[in-house]
Tab-separated table of C-alpha atoms in Angstrom:
chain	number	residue	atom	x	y	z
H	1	UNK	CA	142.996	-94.709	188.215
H	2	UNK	CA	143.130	-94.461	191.909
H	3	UNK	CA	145.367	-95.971	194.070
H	4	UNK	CA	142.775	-96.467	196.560
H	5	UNK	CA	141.305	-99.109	194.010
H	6	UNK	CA	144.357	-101.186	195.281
H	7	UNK	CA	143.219	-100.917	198.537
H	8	UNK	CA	140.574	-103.988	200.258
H	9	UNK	CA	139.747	-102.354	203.011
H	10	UNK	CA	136.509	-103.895	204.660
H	11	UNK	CA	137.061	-107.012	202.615
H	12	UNK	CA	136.920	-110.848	204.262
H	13	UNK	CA	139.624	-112.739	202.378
H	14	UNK	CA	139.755	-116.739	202.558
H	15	UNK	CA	142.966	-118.384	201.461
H	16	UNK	CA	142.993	-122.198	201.580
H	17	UNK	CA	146.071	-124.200	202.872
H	18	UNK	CA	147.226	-120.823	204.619
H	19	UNK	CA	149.502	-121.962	207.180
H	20	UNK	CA	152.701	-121.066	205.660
H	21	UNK	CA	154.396	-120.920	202.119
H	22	UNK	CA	153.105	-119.570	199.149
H	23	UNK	CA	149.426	-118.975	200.646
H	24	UNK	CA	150.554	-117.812	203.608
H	25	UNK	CA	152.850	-114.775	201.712
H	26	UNK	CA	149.737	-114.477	199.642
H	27	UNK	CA	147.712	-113.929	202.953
H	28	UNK	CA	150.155	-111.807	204.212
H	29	UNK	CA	150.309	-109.442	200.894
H	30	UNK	CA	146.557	-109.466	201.325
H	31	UNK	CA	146.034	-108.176	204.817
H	32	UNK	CA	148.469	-105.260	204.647
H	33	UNK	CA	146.228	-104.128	201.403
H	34	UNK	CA	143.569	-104.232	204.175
H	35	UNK	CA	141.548	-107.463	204.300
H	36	UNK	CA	140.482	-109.520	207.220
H	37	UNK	CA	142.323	-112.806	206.482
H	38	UNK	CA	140.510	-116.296	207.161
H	39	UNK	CA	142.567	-119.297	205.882
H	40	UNK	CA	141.707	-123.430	206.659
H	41	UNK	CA	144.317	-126.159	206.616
H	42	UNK	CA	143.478	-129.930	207.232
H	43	UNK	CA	144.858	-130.453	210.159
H	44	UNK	CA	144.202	-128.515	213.605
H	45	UNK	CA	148.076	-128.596	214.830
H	46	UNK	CA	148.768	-126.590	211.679
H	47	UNK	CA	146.005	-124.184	211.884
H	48	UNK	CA	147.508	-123.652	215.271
H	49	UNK	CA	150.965	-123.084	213.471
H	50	UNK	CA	149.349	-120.588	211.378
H	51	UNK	CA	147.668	-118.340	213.635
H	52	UNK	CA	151.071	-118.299	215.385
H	53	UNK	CA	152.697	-117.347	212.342
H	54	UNK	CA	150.351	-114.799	211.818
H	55	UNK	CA	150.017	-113.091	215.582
H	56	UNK	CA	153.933	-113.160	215.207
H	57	UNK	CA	152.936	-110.594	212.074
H	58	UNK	CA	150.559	-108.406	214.127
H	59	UNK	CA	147.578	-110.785	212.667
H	60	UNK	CA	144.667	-111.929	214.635
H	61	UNK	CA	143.566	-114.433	211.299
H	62	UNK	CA	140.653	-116.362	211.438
H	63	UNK	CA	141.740	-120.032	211.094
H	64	UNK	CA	140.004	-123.054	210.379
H	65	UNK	CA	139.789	-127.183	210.249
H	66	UNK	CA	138.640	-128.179	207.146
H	67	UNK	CA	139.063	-130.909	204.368
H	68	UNK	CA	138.519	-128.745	201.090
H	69	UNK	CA	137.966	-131.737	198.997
H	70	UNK	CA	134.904	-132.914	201.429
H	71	UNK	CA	132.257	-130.456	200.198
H	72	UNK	CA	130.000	-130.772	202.987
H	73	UNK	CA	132.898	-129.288	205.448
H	74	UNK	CA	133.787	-126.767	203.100
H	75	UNK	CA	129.854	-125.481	203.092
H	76	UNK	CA	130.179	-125.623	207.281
H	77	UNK	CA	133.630	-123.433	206.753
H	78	UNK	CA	131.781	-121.197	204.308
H	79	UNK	CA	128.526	-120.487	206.582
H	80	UNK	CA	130.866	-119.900	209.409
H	81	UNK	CA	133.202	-117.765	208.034
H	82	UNK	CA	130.011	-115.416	206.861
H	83	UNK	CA	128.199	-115.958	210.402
H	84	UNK	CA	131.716	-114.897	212.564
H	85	UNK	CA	133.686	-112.908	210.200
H	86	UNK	CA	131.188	-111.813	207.118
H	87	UNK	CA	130.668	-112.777	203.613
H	88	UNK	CA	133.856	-113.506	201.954
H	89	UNK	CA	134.721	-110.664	199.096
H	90	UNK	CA	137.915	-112.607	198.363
H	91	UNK	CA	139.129	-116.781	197.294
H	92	UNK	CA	142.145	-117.498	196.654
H	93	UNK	CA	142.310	-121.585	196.088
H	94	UNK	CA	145.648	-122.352	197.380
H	95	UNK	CA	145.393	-125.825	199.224
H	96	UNK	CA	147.427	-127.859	197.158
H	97	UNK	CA	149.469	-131.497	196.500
H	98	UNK	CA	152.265	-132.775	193.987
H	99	UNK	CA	153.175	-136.191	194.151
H	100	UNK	CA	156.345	-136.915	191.805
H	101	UNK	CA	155.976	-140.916	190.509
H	102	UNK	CA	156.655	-141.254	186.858
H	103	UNK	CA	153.573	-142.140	185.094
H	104	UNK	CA	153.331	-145.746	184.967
H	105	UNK	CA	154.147	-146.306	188.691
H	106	UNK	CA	151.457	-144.086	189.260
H	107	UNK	CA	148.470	-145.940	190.927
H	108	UNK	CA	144.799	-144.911	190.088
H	109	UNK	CA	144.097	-143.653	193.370
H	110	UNK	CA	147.537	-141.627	193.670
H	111	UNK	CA	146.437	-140.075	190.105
H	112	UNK	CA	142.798	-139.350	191.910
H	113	UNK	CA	143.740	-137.857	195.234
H	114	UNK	CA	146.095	-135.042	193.479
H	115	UNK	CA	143.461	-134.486	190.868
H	116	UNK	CA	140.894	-134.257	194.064
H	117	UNK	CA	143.298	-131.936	196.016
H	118	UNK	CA	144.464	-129.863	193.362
H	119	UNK	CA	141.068	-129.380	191.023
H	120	UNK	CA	138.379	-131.023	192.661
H	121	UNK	CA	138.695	-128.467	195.756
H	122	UNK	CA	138.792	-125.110	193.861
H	123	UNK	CA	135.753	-126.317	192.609
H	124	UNK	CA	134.086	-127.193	195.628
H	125	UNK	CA	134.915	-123.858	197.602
H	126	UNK	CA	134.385	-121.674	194.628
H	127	UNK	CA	131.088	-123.236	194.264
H	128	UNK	CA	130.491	-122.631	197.599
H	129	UNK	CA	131.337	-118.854	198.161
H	130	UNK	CA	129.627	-117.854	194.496
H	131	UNK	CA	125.641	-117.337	195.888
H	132	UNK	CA	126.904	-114.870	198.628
H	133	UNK	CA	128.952	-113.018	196.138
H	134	UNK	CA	126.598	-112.788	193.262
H	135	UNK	CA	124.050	-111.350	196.285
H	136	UNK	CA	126.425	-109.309	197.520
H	137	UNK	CA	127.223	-107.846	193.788
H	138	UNK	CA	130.614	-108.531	193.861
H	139	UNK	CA	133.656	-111.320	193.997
H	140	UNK	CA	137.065	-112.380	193.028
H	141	UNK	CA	138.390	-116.058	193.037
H	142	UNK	CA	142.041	-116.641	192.550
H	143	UNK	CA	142.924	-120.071	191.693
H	144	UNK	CA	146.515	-120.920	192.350
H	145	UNK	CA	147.665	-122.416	188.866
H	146	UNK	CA	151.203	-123.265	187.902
H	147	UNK	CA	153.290	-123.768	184.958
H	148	UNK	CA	152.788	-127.025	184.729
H	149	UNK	CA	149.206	-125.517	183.666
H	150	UNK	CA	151.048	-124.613	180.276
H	151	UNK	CA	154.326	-127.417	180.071
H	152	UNK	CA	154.097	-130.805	181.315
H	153	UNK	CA	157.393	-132.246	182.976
H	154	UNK	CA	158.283	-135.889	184.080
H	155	UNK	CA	156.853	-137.516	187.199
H	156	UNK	CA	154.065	-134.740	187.347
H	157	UNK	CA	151.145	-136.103	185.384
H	158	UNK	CA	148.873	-136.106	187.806
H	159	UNK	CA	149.885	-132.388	189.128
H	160	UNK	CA	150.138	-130.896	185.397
H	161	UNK	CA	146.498	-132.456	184.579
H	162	UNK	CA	145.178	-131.054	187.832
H	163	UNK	CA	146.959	-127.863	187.284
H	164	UNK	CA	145.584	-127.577	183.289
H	165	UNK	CA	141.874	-128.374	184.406
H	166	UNK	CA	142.285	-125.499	186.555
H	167	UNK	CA	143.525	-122.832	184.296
H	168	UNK	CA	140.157	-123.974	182.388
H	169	UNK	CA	138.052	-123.913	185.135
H	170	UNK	CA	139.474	-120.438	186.038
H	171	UNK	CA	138.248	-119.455	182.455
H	172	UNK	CA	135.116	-121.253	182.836
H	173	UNK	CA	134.144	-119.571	186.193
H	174	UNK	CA	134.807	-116.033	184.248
H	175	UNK	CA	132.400	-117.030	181.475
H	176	UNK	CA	129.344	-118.110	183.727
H	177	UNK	CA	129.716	-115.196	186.456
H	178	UNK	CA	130.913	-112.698	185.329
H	179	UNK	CA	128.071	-111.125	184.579
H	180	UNK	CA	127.319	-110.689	188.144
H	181	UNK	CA	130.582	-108.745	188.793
H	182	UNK	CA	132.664	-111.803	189.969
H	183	UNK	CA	136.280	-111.944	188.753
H	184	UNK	CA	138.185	-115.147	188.464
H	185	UNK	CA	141.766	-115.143	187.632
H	186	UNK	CA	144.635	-117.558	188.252
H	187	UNK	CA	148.174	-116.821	189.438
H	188	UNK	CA	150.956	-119.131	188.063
H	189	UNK	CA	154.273	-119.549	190.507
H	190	UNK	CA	157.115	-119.976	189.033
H	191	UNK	CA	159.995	-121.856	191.142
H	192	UNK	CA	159.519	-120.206	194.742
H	193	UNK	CA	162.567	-120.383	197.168
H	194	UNK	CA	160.871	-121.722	199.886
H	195	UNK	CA	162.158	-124.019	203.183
H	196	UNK	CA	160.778	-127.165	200.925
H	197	UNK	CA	163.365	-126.170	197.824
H	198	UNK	CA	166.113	-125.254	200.033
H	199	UNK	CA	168.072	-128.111	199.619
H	200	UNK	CA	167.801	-128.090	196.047
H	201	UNK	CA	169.553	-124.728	196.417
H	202	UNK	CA	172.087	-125.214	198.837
H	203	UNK	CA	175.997	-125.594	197.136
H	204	UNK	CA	177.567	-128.928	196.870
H	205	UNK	CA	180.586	-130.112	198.650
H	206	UNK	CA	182.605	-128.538	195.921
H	207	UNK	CA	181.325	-125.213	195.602
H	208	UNK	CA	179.195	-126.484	192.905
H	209	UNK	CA	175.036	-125.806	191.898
H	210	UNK	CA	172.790	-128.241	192.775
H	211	UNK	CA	171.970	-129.636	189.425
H	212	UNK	CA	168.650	-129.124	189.895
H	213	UNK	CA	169.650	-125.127	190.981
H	214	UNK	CA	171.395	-124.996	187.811
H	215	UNK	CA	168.577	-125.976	185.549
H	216	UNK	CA	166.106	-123.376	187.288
H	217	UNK	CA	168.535	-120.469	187.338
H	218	UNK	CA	169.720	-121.367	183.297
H	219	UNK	CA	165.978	-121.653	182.616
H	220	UNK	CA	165.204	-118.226	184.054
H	221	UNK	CA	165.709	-114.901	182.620
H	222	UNK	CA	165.503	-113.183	186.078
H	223	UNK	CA	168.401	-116.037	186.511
H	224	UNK	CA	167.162	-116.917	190.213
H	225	UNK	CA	164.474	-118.444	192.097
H	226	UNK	CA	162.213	-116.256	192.888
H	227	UNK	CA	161.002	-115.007	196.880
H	228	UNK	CA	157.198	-115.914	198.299
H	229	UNK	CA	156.579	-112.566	198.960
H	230	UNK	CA	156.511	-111.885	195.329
H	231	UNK	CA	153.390	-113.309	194.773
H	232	UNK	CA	152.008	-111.593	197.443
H	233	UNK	CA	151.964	-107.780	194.787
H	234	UNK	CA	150.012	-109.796	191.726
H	235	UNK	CA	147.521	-111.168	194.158
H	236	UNK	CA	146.590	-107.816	195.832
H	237	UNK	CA	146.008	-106.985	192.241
H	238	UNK	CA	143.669	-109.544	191.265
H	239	UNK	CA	141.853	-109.413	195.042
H	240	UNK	CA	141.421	-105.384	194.232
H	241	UNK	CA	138.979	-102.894	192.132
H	242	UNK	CA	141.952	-102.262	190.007
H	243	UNK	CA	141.499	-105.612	188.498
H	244	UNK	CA	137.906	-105.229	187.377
H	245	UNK	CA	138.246	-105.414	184.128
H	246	UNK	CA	140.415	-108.758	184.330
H	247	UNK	CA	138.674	-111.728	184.274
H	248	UNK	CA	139.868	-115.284	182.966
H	249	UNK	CA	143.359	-114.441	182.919
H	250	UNK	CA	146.488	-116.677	184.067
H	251	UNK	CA	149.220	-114.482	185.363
H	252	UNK	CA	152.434	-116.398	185.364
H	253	UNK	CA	154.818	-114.825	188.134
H	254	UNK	CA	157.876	-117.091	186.969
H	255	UNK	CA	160.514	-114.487	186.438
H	256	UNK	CA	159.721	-114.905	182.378
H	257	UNK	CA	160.488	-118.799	182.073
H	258	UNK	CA	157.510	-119.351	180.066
H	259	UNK	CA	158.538	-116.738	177.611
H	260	UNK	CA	162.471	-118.471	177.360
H	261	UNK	CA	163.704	-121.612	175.527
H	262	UNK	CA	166.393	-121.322	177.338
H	263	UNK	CA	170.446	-120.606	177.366
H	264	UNK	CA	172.095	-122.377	174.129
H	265	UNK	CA	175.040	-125.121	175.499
H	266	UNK	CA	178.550	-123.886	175.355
């Protein structure tokens, strides 16, 4: 082993929904291993907040409009990206929605847009940056899973059936490419503290957890949430050479929860 084989140096990385949170850490984790960073999001005043983000981290990214559940736009952001910045070496499928309705007050169409956002897309940009990689010899796709790809919870059916299909079709990707050298993997996040969970963290008027913060922490061997920039480590690993020989694989980064049933009551 080399530690050069952790390096991507010379590699064009595109991570979707990039602007900030976990994609953006991700992105961030990626360019200091070396890559050129591209990322999309669907609206242009937050591709401008992201390239802000990222000049304020020495990073001149490449950033992008684009739906990622409309394939036609994501073949224009694809052909772009390869005509201004190169071929992309590097996916990681990060655009992503939860909508929290228990089950039966789910609409249809509310089931249909999270199953479009959240599995329909990964589809529709990993279909679109697989020719160029199986010319080019060479490819890894990192779908953003989650552990609602292994437990469902209430209110998440939609996000847990989205988030299942996708561990599959990370496993399904391996089996019909990787013959041609192309690497899919998925990372699963456990609970991130992020400015979205923050309240859900912060101590009640009497000193007290959240309950919510209580749950998480009790539920966690590492017995805290865990940071953004952790995922950032696991992804450079699955984006490098050192992870050649690891294709198909879900690598839960949830400080062990999957692995716990959890404190017994006092």
């Amino acid at each position: 082993m080399k530690m050069s084989d952790f390096r991507l140096d010379g590699k064009v990385a595109l991570v979707t929904g990039a602007s900030y949170g976990i994609g953006f850490n991700i992105a961030l984790g990626l360019h200091e291993a070396g890559a050129t960073i591209c990322f999309n999001d669907i609206k242009q005043e937050l591709v401008d907040q992201g390239l802000k983000s990222y000049k304020e981290h020495g990073i001149d990214a490449h950033g992008y409009v684009c739906d990622v559940t409309n394939e036609d736009q994501v073949n224009e952001l694809v052909a772009k990206i390869e005509a201004e910045v190169g071929v992309i070496d590097i996916l990681v499928n990060n655009a992503g929605i939860i909508k929290r309705i228990p089950m039966i007050e789910m609409t249809a169409a509310q089931f249909r847009q999270v199953i479009d956002v959240d599995l329909n897309a990964p589809f529709i940009v990993a279909k679109a940056v697989i020719p160029s990689m199986i010319k080019k010899g060479h490819g890894k796709i990192i779908n953003i899973c989650s552990m609602m790809s292994e437990l469902g919870r209430e209110t998440v059916s939609a996000y847990a059936a989205a988030k299942g299909g996708l561990k599959m079709l990370t496993r399904n990707i391996c089996s019909e490419y990787g013959e041609y050298n192309i690497q899919c993997n998925g990372i699963g996040p456990g609970y991130i503290a992020t400015p979205q969970t923050a309240p859900l963290r912060e101590r009640q008027a009497d000193g007290s957890r959240h309950p919510f913060d209580s749950f998480i922490v009790a539920k966690t061997p590492a017995g805290r949430w865990l940071e953004p920039e952790e995922l950032a480590a696991p992804a450079v690993f699955l984006a490098s050479d050192a992870s050649n020989a690891v294709n198909g694989h879900i690598l839960y980064v949830d400080g062990g929860i999957l692995a716990y049933i959890g404190k017994q009551p006092k």
